């Protein structure tokens, strides 16, 4: 599927951030395909670019808000391999921003042919410098709430104490 085709899940929305990455040789394994852990790194690239695209700055959040966003869950489904020198597109979108919980969705596609390589999600909990859970500062909560792609019962995340 190409980037421009609507898949019915909102991936063509203007709220989706697209970041391009060229696969480096060091990211491949003995089989010549991208080592699976690198997809998590690419998810982070997409997430940071998503935040930046919407006027949210991780560094500023840490400095001004005194909080960080810790990954507590990550899921990935691999659909096709990426190989050395492929250009891939990391699509990222915000799925949930509620209290101290933030969930992002991702798709990684090969730029050349639009083939879906990997899709997944990460769930984050906002923590203070003491690593204890806390709410996202109100200013950031409001900014994220404006960009939530979907929030329904299926997207709800329950974390102890939320």
PDB file of C-alpha atoms in Angstrom, residues 27-29 31 33-43 76 78 82 108 118:
ATOM      1  CA  UNK A  27      21.437  -1.986  11.398  1.00  0.00           C
ATOM      2  CA  UNK A  28      21.344  -5.294   9.524  1.00  0.00           C
ATOM      3  CA  UNK A  29      21.998  -8.798  10.798  1.00  0.00           C
ATOM      4  CA  UNK A  31      20.770 -12.501   7.094  1.00  0.00           C
ATOM      5  CA  UNK A  33      17.831  -7.728   7.035  1.00  0.00           C
ATOM      6  CA  UNK A  34      17.266  -5.041   9.645  1.00  0.00           C
ATOM      7  CA  UNK A  35      17.731  -6.419  13.152  1.00  0.00           C
ATOM      8  CA  UNK A  36      14.382  -6.355  14.967  1.00  0.00           C
ATOM      9  CA  UNK A  37      15.437  -4.072  17.844  1.00  0.00           C
ATOM     10  CA  UNK A  38      16.175  -1.258  15.385  1.00  0.00           C
ATOM     11  CA  UNK A  39      12.458  -0.871  14.716  1.00  0.00           C
ATOM     12  CA  UNK A  40      12.045   0.318  18.315  1.00  0.00           C
ATOM     13  CA  UNK A  41      14.724   2.951  17.690  1.00  0.00           C
ATOM     14  CA  UNK A  42      12.843   4.016  14.573  1.00  0.00           C
ATOM     15  CA  UNK A  43       9.613   4.207  16.584  1.00  0.00           C
ATOM     16  CA  UNK A  76       5.537  -4.855  16.921  1.00  0.00           C
ATOM     17  CA  UNK A  78       6.762  -7.622  11.262  1.00  0.00           C
ATOM     18  CA  UNK A  82      13.901  -3.986   5.386  1.00  0.00           C
ATOM     19  CA  UNK A 108       7.110   1.548   8.864  1.00  0.00           C
ATOM     20  CA  UNK A 118       6.331  -3.264  10.470  1.00  0.00           C
TER      21      UNK A 118
END
